[in-house]
Amino acid sequence: MSTNVGTIDRVLRAALGIVLLYLAFFSGLPLFDGSLFKYGAAVVGVVMLATSTLKLCPLYSIFGIKTCRDC
């Protein structure tokens, strides 16, 4: 599989992943007291960080989307 996630997309995904992990474990907001939202946000955050690090989004591959210029 080739890369399909560009630089701006990677930065936004990494930021979203970090924010979701922070909200899930350190924010103390009542919404994230329940396990569904807490672990749901954590899973989505980890997936965002993984796709940012690997420069590969499986959904982009399925739909044929590429946000990088030189790939």
Backbone atoms as SQL, in Angstrom:
CREATE TABLE atoms (id INTEGER PRIMARY KEY, chain TEXT, resi INTEGER, resn TEXT, atom TEXT, x REAL, y REAL, z REAL);
INSERT INTO atoms VALUES
  (1, 'A', 1, 'MET', 'N', 0.830, -1.171, 0.000),
  (2, 'A', 1, 'MET', 'CA', 0.000, 0.000, 0.000),
  (3, 'A', 1, 'MET', 'C', 0.882, 1.244, 0.000),
  (4, 'A', 2, 'SER', 'N', 0.505, 2.214, -0.803),
  (5, 'A', 2, 'SER', 'CA', 1.283, 3.444, -0.894),
  (6, 'A', 2, 'SER', 'C', 0.691, 4.521, 0.020),
  (7, 'A', 3, 'THR', 'N', 1.494, 5.530, 0.278),
  (8, 'A', 3, 'THR', 'CA', 1.030, 6.606, 1.137),
  (9, 'A', 3, 'THR', 'C', -0.076, 7.402, 0.449),
  (10, 'A', 4, 'ASN', 'N', -1.022, 7.875, 1.223),
  (11, 'A', 4, 'ASN', 'CA', -2.110, 8.662, 0.658),
  (12, 'A', 4, 'ASN', 'C', -2.544, 9.800, 1.571),
  (13, 'A', 5, 'VAL', 'N', -1.740, 10.113, 2.585),
  (14, 'A', 5, 'VAL', 'CA', -2.065, 11.178, 3.528),
  (15, 'A', 5, 'VAL', 'C', -0.985, 12.248, 3.428),
  (16, 'A', 6, 'GLY', 'N', -1.396, 13.473, 3.097),
  (17, 'A', 6, 'GLY', 'CA', -0.464, 14.584, 2.943),
  (18, 'A', 6, 'GLY', 'C', -0.058, 15.210, 4.266),
  (19, 'A', 7, 'THR', 'N', 0.809, 16.209, 4.182),
  (20, 'A', 7, 'THR', 'CA', 1.390, 16.830, 5.368),
  (21, 'A', 7, 'THR', 'C', 0.340, 17.548, 6.221),
  (22, 'A', 8, 'ILE', 'N', -0.486, 18.366, 5.604),
  (23, 'A', 8, 'ILE', 'CA', -1.500, 19.093, 6.377),
  (24, 'A', 8, 'ILE', 'C', -2.480, 18.111, 7.010),
  (25, 'A', 9, 'ASP', 'N', -2.857, 17.116, 6.257),
  (26, 'A', 9, 'ASP', 'CA', -3.751, 16.077, 6.767),
  (27, 'A', 9, 'ASP', 'C', -3.113, 15.353, 7.953),
  (28, 'A', 10, 'ARG', 'N', -1.833, 15.060, 7.860),
  (29, 'A', 10, 'ARG', 'CA', -1.122, 14.380, 8.949),
  (30, 'A', 10, 'ARG', 'C', -1.093, 15.225, 10.205),
  (31, 'A', 11, 'VAL', 'N', -0.828, 16.516, 10.057),
  (32, 'A', 11, 'VAL', 'CA', -0.765, 17.411, 11.212),
  (33, 'A', 11, 'VAL', 'C', -2.134, 17.502, 11.880),
  (34, 'A', 12, 'LEU', 'N', -3.186, 17.642, 11.082),
  (35, 'A', 12, 'LEU', 'CA', -4.533, 17.723, 11.648),
  (36, 'A', 12, 'LEU', 'C', -4.936, 16.418, 12.333),
  (37, 'A', 13, 'ARG', 'N', -4.577, 15.285, 11.735),
  (38, 'A', 13, 'ARG', 'CA', -4.881, 13.994, 12.349),
  (39, 'A', 13, 'ARG', 'C', -4.138, 13.816, 13.667),
  (40, 'A', 14, 'ALA', 'N', -2.871, 14.200, 13.699),
  (41, 'A', 14, 'ALA', 'CA', -2.084, 14.078, 14.924),
  (42, 'A', 14, 'ALA', 'C', -2.658, 14.974, 16.020),
  (43, 'A', 15, 'ALA', 'N', -3.028, 16.207, 15.666),
  (44, 'A', 15, 'ALA', 'CA', -3.607, 17.122, 16.648),
  (45, 'A', 15, 'ALA', 'C', -4.931, 16.585, 17.177),
  (46, 'A', 16, 'LEU', 'N', -5.775, 16.083, 16.288),
  (47, 'A', 16, 'LEU', 'CA', -7.051, 15.515, 16.708),
  (48, 'A', 16, 'LEU', 'C', -6.838, 14.301, 17.610),
  (49, 'A', 17, 'GLY', 'N', -5.879, 13.450, 17.276),
  (50, 'A', 17, 'GLY', 'CA', -5.584, 12.278, 18.096),
  (51, 'A', 17, 'GLY', 'C', -5.142, 12.654, 19.492),
  (52, 'A', 18, 'ILE', 'N', -4.269, 13.655, 19.586),
  (53, 'A', 18, 'ILE', 'CA', -3.781, 14.091, 20.891),
  (54, 'A', 18, 'ILE', 'C', -4.907, 14.706, 21.716),
  (55, 'A', 19, 'VAL', 'N', -5.738, 15.525, 21.066),
  (56, 'A', 19, 'VAL', 'CA', -6.854, 16.154, 21.768),
  (57, 'A', 19, 'VAL', 'C', -7.834, 15.102, 22.273),
  (58, 'A', 20, 'LEU', 'N', -8.153, 14.121, 21.450),
  (59, 'A', 20, 'LEU', 'CA', -9.089, 13.072, 21.876),
  (60, 'A', 20, 'LEU', 'C', -8.534, 12.247, 23.027),
  (61, 'A', 21, 'LEU', 'N', -7.263, 11.928, 22.983),
  (62, 'A', 21, 'LEU', 'CA', -6.655, 11.185, 24.089),
  (63, 'A', 21, 'LEU', 'C', -6.634, 12.021, 25.367),
  (64, 'A', 22, 'TYR', 'N', -6.357, 13.306, 25.231),
  (65, 'A', 22, 'TYR', 'CA', -6.395, 14.180, 26.403),
  (66, 'A', 22, 'TYR', 'C', -7.802, 14.230, 26.991),
  (67, 'A', 23, 'LEU', 'N', -8.793, 14.429, 26.124),
  (68, 'A', 23, 'LEU', 'CA', -10.169, 14.495, 26.607),
  (69, 'A', 23, 'LEU', 'C', -10.591, 13.193, 27.281),
  (70, 'A', 24, 'ALA', 'N', -10.167, 12.089, 26.722),
  (71, 'A', 24, 'ALA', 'CA', -10.578, 10.793, 27.259),
  (72, 'A', 24, 'ALA', 'C', -9.978, 10.515, 28.640),
  (73, 'A', 25, 'PHE', 'N', -8.737, 10.899, 28.856),
  (74, 'A', 25, 'PHE', 'CA', -8.066, 10.463, 30.077),
  (75, 'A', 25, 'PHE', 'C', -7.732, 11.570, 31.079),
  (76, 'A', 26, 'PHE', 'N', -7.628, 12.820, 30.641),
  (77, 'A', 26, 'PHE', 'CA', -7.148, 13.850, 31.549),
  (78, 'A', 26, 'PHE', 'C', -8.082, 15.044, 31.722),
  (79, 'A', 27, 'SER', 'N', -9.138, 15.151, 30.946),
  (80, 'A', 27, 'SER', 'CA', -9.956, 16.369, 30.974),
  (81, 'A', 27, 'SER', 'C', -10.844, 16.467, 32.209),
  (82, 'A', 28, 'GLY', 'N', -11.383, 15.363, 32.678),
  (83, 'A', 28, 'GLY', 'CA', -12.282, 15.384, 33.811),
  (84, 'A', 28, 'GLY', 'C', -13.687, 15.855, 33.464),
  (85, 'A', 29, 'LEU', 'N', -13.985, 15.985, 32.186),
  (86, 'A', 29, 'LEU', 'CA', -15.328, 16.381, 31.766),
  (87, 'A', 29, 'LEU', 'C', -16.320, 15.262, 32.061),
  (88, 'A', 30, 'PRO', 'N', -17.524, 15.619, 32.479),
  (89, 'A', 30, 'PRO', 'CA', -18.528, 14.592, 32.821),
  (90, 'A', 30, 'PRO', 'C', -18.901, 13.693, 31.640),
  (91, 'A', 31, 'LEU', 'N', -18.818, 14.224, 30.425),
  (92, 'A', 31, 'LEU', 'CA', -19.147, 13.423, 29.244),
  (93, 'A', 31, 'LEU', 'C', -18.243, 12.201, 29.123),
  (94, 'A', 32, 'PHE', 'N', -16.990, 12.362, 29.510),
  (95, 'A', 32, 'PHE', 'CA', -16.017, 11.275, 29.363),
  (96, 'A', 32, 'PHE', 'C', -15.900, 10.407, 30.613),
  (97, 'A', 33, 'ASP', 'N', -16.818, 10.549, 31.560),
  (98, 'A', 33, 'ASP', 'CA', -16.847, 9.657, 32.718),
  (99, 'A', 33, 'ASP', 'C', -17.380, 8.284, 32.338),
  (100, 'A', 34, 'GLY', 'N', -18.282, 8.242, 31.378),
  (101, 'A', 34, 'GLY', 'CA', -18.835, 6.966, 30.918),
  (102, 'A', 34, 'GLY', 'C', -17.826, 6.232, 30.057),
  (103, 'A', 35, 'SER', 'N', -17.838, 4.930, 30.137),
  (104, 'A', 35, 'SER', 'CA', -16.834, 4.147, 29.427),
  (105, 'A', 35, 'SER', 'C', -16.994, 4.214, 27.909),
  (106, 'A', 36, 'LEU', 'N', -18.208, 4.372, 27.407),
  (107, 'A', 36, 'LEU', 'CA', -18.413, 4.413, 25.960),
  (108, 'A', 36, 'LEU', 'C', -17.690, 5.602, 25.336),
  (109, 'A', 37, 'PHE', 'N', -17.897, 6.793, 25.871),
  (110, 'A', 37, 'PHE', 'CA', -17.243, 7.973, 25.318),
  (111, 'A', 37, 'PHE', 'C', -15.757, 7.991, 25.608),
  (112, 'A', 38, 'LYS', 'N', -15.382, 7.544, 26.803),
  (113, 'A', 38, 'LYS', 'CA', -13.967, 7.557, 27.182),
  (114, 'A', 38, 'LYS', 'C', -13.149, 6.657, 26.264),
  (115, 'A', 39, 'TYR', 'N', -13.556, 5.403, 26.142),
  (116, 'A', 39, 'TYR', 'CA', -12.771, 4.470, 25.340),
  (117, 'A', 39, 'TYR', 'C', -13.024, 4.650, 23.842),
  (118, 'A', 40, 'GLY', 'N', -14.196, 5.153, 23.490),
  (119, 'A', 40, 'GLY', 'CA', -14.446, 5.490, 22.086),
  (120, 'A', 40, 'GLY', 'C', -13.523, 6.595, 21.617),
  (121, 'A', 41, 'ALA', 'N', -13.389, 7.641, 22.411),
  (122, 'A', 41, 'ALA', 'CA', -12.482, 8.745, 22.079),
  (123, 'A', 41, 'ALA', 'C', -11.034, 8.262, 22.063),
  (124, 'A', 42, 'ALA', 'N', -10.682, 7.371, 22.984),
  (125, 'A', 42, 'ALA', 'CA', -9.312, 6.847, 23.027),
  (126, 'A', 42, 'ALA', 'C', -8.997, 6.028, 21.781),
  (127, 'A', 43, 'VAL', 'N', -9.927, 5.202, 21.350),
  (128, 'A', 43, 'VAL', 'CA', -9.701, 4.374, 20.148),
  (129, 'A', 43, 'VAL', 'C', -9.571, 5.257, 18.913),
  (130, 'A', 44, 'VAL', 'N', -10.469, 6.220, 18.777),
  (131, 'A', 44, 'VAL', 'CA', -10.394, 7.119, 17.628),
  (132, 'A', 44, 'VAL', 'C', -9.103, 7.934, 17.669),
  (133, 'A', 45, 'GLY', 'N', -8.687, 8.366, 18.838),
  (134, 'A', 45, 'GLY', 'CA', -7.436, 9.105, 18.978),
  (135, 'A', 45, 'GLY', 'C', -6.229, 8.284, 18.575),
  (136, 'A', 46, 'VAL', 'N', -6.198, 7.039, 18.982),
  (137, 'A', 46, 'VAL', 'CA', -5.076, 6.164, 18.615),
  (138, 'A', 46, 'VAL', 'C', -5.077, 5.910, 17.108),
  (139, 'A', 47, 'VAL', 'N', -6.247, 5.707, 16.523),
  (140, 'A', 47, 'VAL', 'CA', -6.335, 5.493, 15.074),
  (141, 'A', 47, 'VAL', 'C', -5.857, 6.740, 14.331),
  (142, 'A', 48, 'MET', 'N', -6.238, 7.912, 14.787),
  (143, 'A', 48, 'MET', 'CA', -5.784, 9.151, 14.148),
  (144, 'A', 48, 'MET', 'C', -4.265, 9.290, 14.232),
  (145, 'A', 49, 'LEU', 'N', -3.700, 8.975, 15.381),
  (146, 'A', 49, 'LEU', 'CA', -2.241, 9.040, 15.515),
  (147, 'A', 49, 'LEU', 'C', -1.550, 7.998, 14.649),
  (148, 'A', 50, 'ALA', 'N', -2.128, 6.811, 14.542),
  (149, 'A', 50, 'ALA', 'CA', -1.523, 5.757, 13.720),
  (150, 'A', 50, 'ALA', 'C', -1.555, 6.124, 12.236),
  (151, 'A', 51, 'THR', 'N', -2.686, 6.627, 11.759),
  (152, 'A', 51, 'THR', 'CA', -2.765, 6.999, 10.338),
  (153, 'A', 51, 'THR', 'C', -1.856, 8.188, 10.048),
  (154, 'A', 52, 'SER', 'N', -1.679, 9.062, 11.017),
  (155, 'A', 52, 'SER', 'CA', -0.764, 10.181, 10.841),
  (156, 'A', 52, 'SER', 'C', 0.687, 9.700, 10.767),
  (157, 'A', 53, 'THR', 'N', 1.034, 8.778, 11.612),
  (158, 'A', 53, 'THR', 'CA', 2.402, 8.271, 11.647),
  (159, 'A', 53, 'THR', 'C', 2.735, 7.423, 10.424),
  (160, 'A', 54, 'LEU', 'N', 1.805, 6.574, 10.019),
  (161, 'A', 54, 'LEU', 'CA', 2.046, 5.665, 8.902),
  (162, 'A', 54, 'LEU', 'C', 1.823, 6.305, 7.530),
  (163, 'A', 55, 'LYS', 'N', 1.255, 7.505, 7.499),
  (164, 'A', 55, 'LYS', 'CA', 0.936, 8.209, 6.256),
  (165, 'A', 55, 'LYS', 'C', -0.005, 7.407, 5.369),
  (166, 'A', 56, 'LEU', 'N', -0.845, 6.602, 5.982),
  (167, 'A', 56, 'LEU', 'CA', -1.731, 5.725, 5.234),
  (168, 'A', 56, 'LEU', 'C', -3.092, 5.666, 5.912),
  (169, 'A', 57, 'CYS', 'N', -4.134, 5.951, 5.146),
  (170, 'A', 57, 'CYS', 'CA', -5.495, 5.865, 5.651),
  (171, 'A', 57, 'CYS', 'C', -6.235, 4.798, 4.844),
  (172, 'A', 58, 'PRO', 'N', -6.684, 3.733, 5.491),
  (173, 'A', 58, 'PRO', 'CA', -7.383, 2.668, 4.765),
  (174, 'A', 58, 'PRO', 'C', -8.662, 3.157, 4.076),
  (175, 'A', 59, 'LEU', 'N', -9.386, 4.076, 4.687),
  (176, 'A', 59, 'LEU', 'CA', -10.599, 4.600, 4.049),
  (177, 'A', 59, 'LEU', 'C', -10.257, 5.401, 2.796),
  (178, 'A', 60, 'TYR', 'N', -9.169, 6.153, 2.835),
  (179, 'A', 60, 'TYR', 'CA', -8.739, 6.870, 1.638),
  (180, 'A', 60, 'TYR', 'C', -8.400, 5.877, 0.528),
  (181, 'A', 61, 'SER', 'N', -7.783, 4.756, 0.874),
  (182, 'A', 61, 'SER', 'CA', -7.449, 3.739, -0.130),
  (183, 'A', 61, 'SER', 'C', -8.698, 3.159, -0.770),
  (184, 'A', 62, 'ILE', 'N', -9.717, 2.912, 0.028),
  (185, 'A', 62, 'ILE', 'CA', -10.961, 2.342, -0.495),
  (186, 'A', 62, 'ILE', 'C', -11.625, 3.298, -1.474),
  (187, 'A', 63, 'PHE', 'N', -11.658, 4.582, -1.123),
  (188, 'A', 63, 'PHE', 'CA', -12.344, 5.566, -1.954),
  (189, 'A', 63, 'PHE', 'C', -11.441, 6.231, -2.990),
  (190, 'A', 64, 'GLY', 'N', -10.158, 5.891, -3.012),
  (191, 'A', 64, 'GLY', 'CA', -9.241, 6.439, -4.006),
  (192, 'A', 64, 'GLY', 'C', -8.853, 7.884, -3.764),
  (193, 'A', 65, 'ILE', 'N', -8.842, 8.308, -2.528),
  (194, 'A', 65, 'ILE', 'CA', -8.508, 9.689, -2.180),
  (195, 'A', 65, 'ILE', 'C', -7.029, 9.771, -1.824),
  (196, 'A', 66, 'LYS', 'N', -6.362, 10.829, -2.289),
  (197, 'A', 66, 'LYS', 'CA', -4.984, 11.100, -1.914),
  (198, 'A', 66, 'LYS', 'C', -4.858, 12.578, -1.583),
  (199, 'A', 67, 'THR', 'N', -4.289, 12.892, -0.421),
  (200, 'A', 67, 'THR', 'CA', -4.110, 14.278, -0.036),
  (201, 'A', 67, 'THR', 'C', -2.643, 14.692, -0.106),
  (202, 'A', 68, 'CYS', 'N', -1.779, 13.831, -0.594),
  (203, 'A', 68, 'CYS', 'CA', -0.372, 14.182, -0.725),
  (204, 'A', 68, 'CYS', 'C', -0.079, 14.530, -2.191),
  (205, 'A', 69, 'ARG', 'N', 0.848, 15.427, -2.376),
  (206, 'A', 69, 'ARG', 'CA', 1.164, 15.903, -3.726),
  (207, 'A', 69, 'ARG', 'C', 2.036, 14.925, -4.513),
  (208, 'A', 70, 'ASP', 'N', 3.034, 14.361, -3.880),
  (209, 'A', 70, 'ASP', 'CA', 4.025, 13.555, -4.587),
  (210, 'A', 70, 'ASP', 'C', 3.899, 12.059, -4.298),
  (211, 'A', 71, 'CYS', 'N', 2.689, 11.575, -4.254),
  (212, 'A', 71, 'CYS', 'CA', 2.532, 10.122, -4.046),
  (213, 'A', 71, 'CYS', 'C', 1.661, 9.525, -5.137);
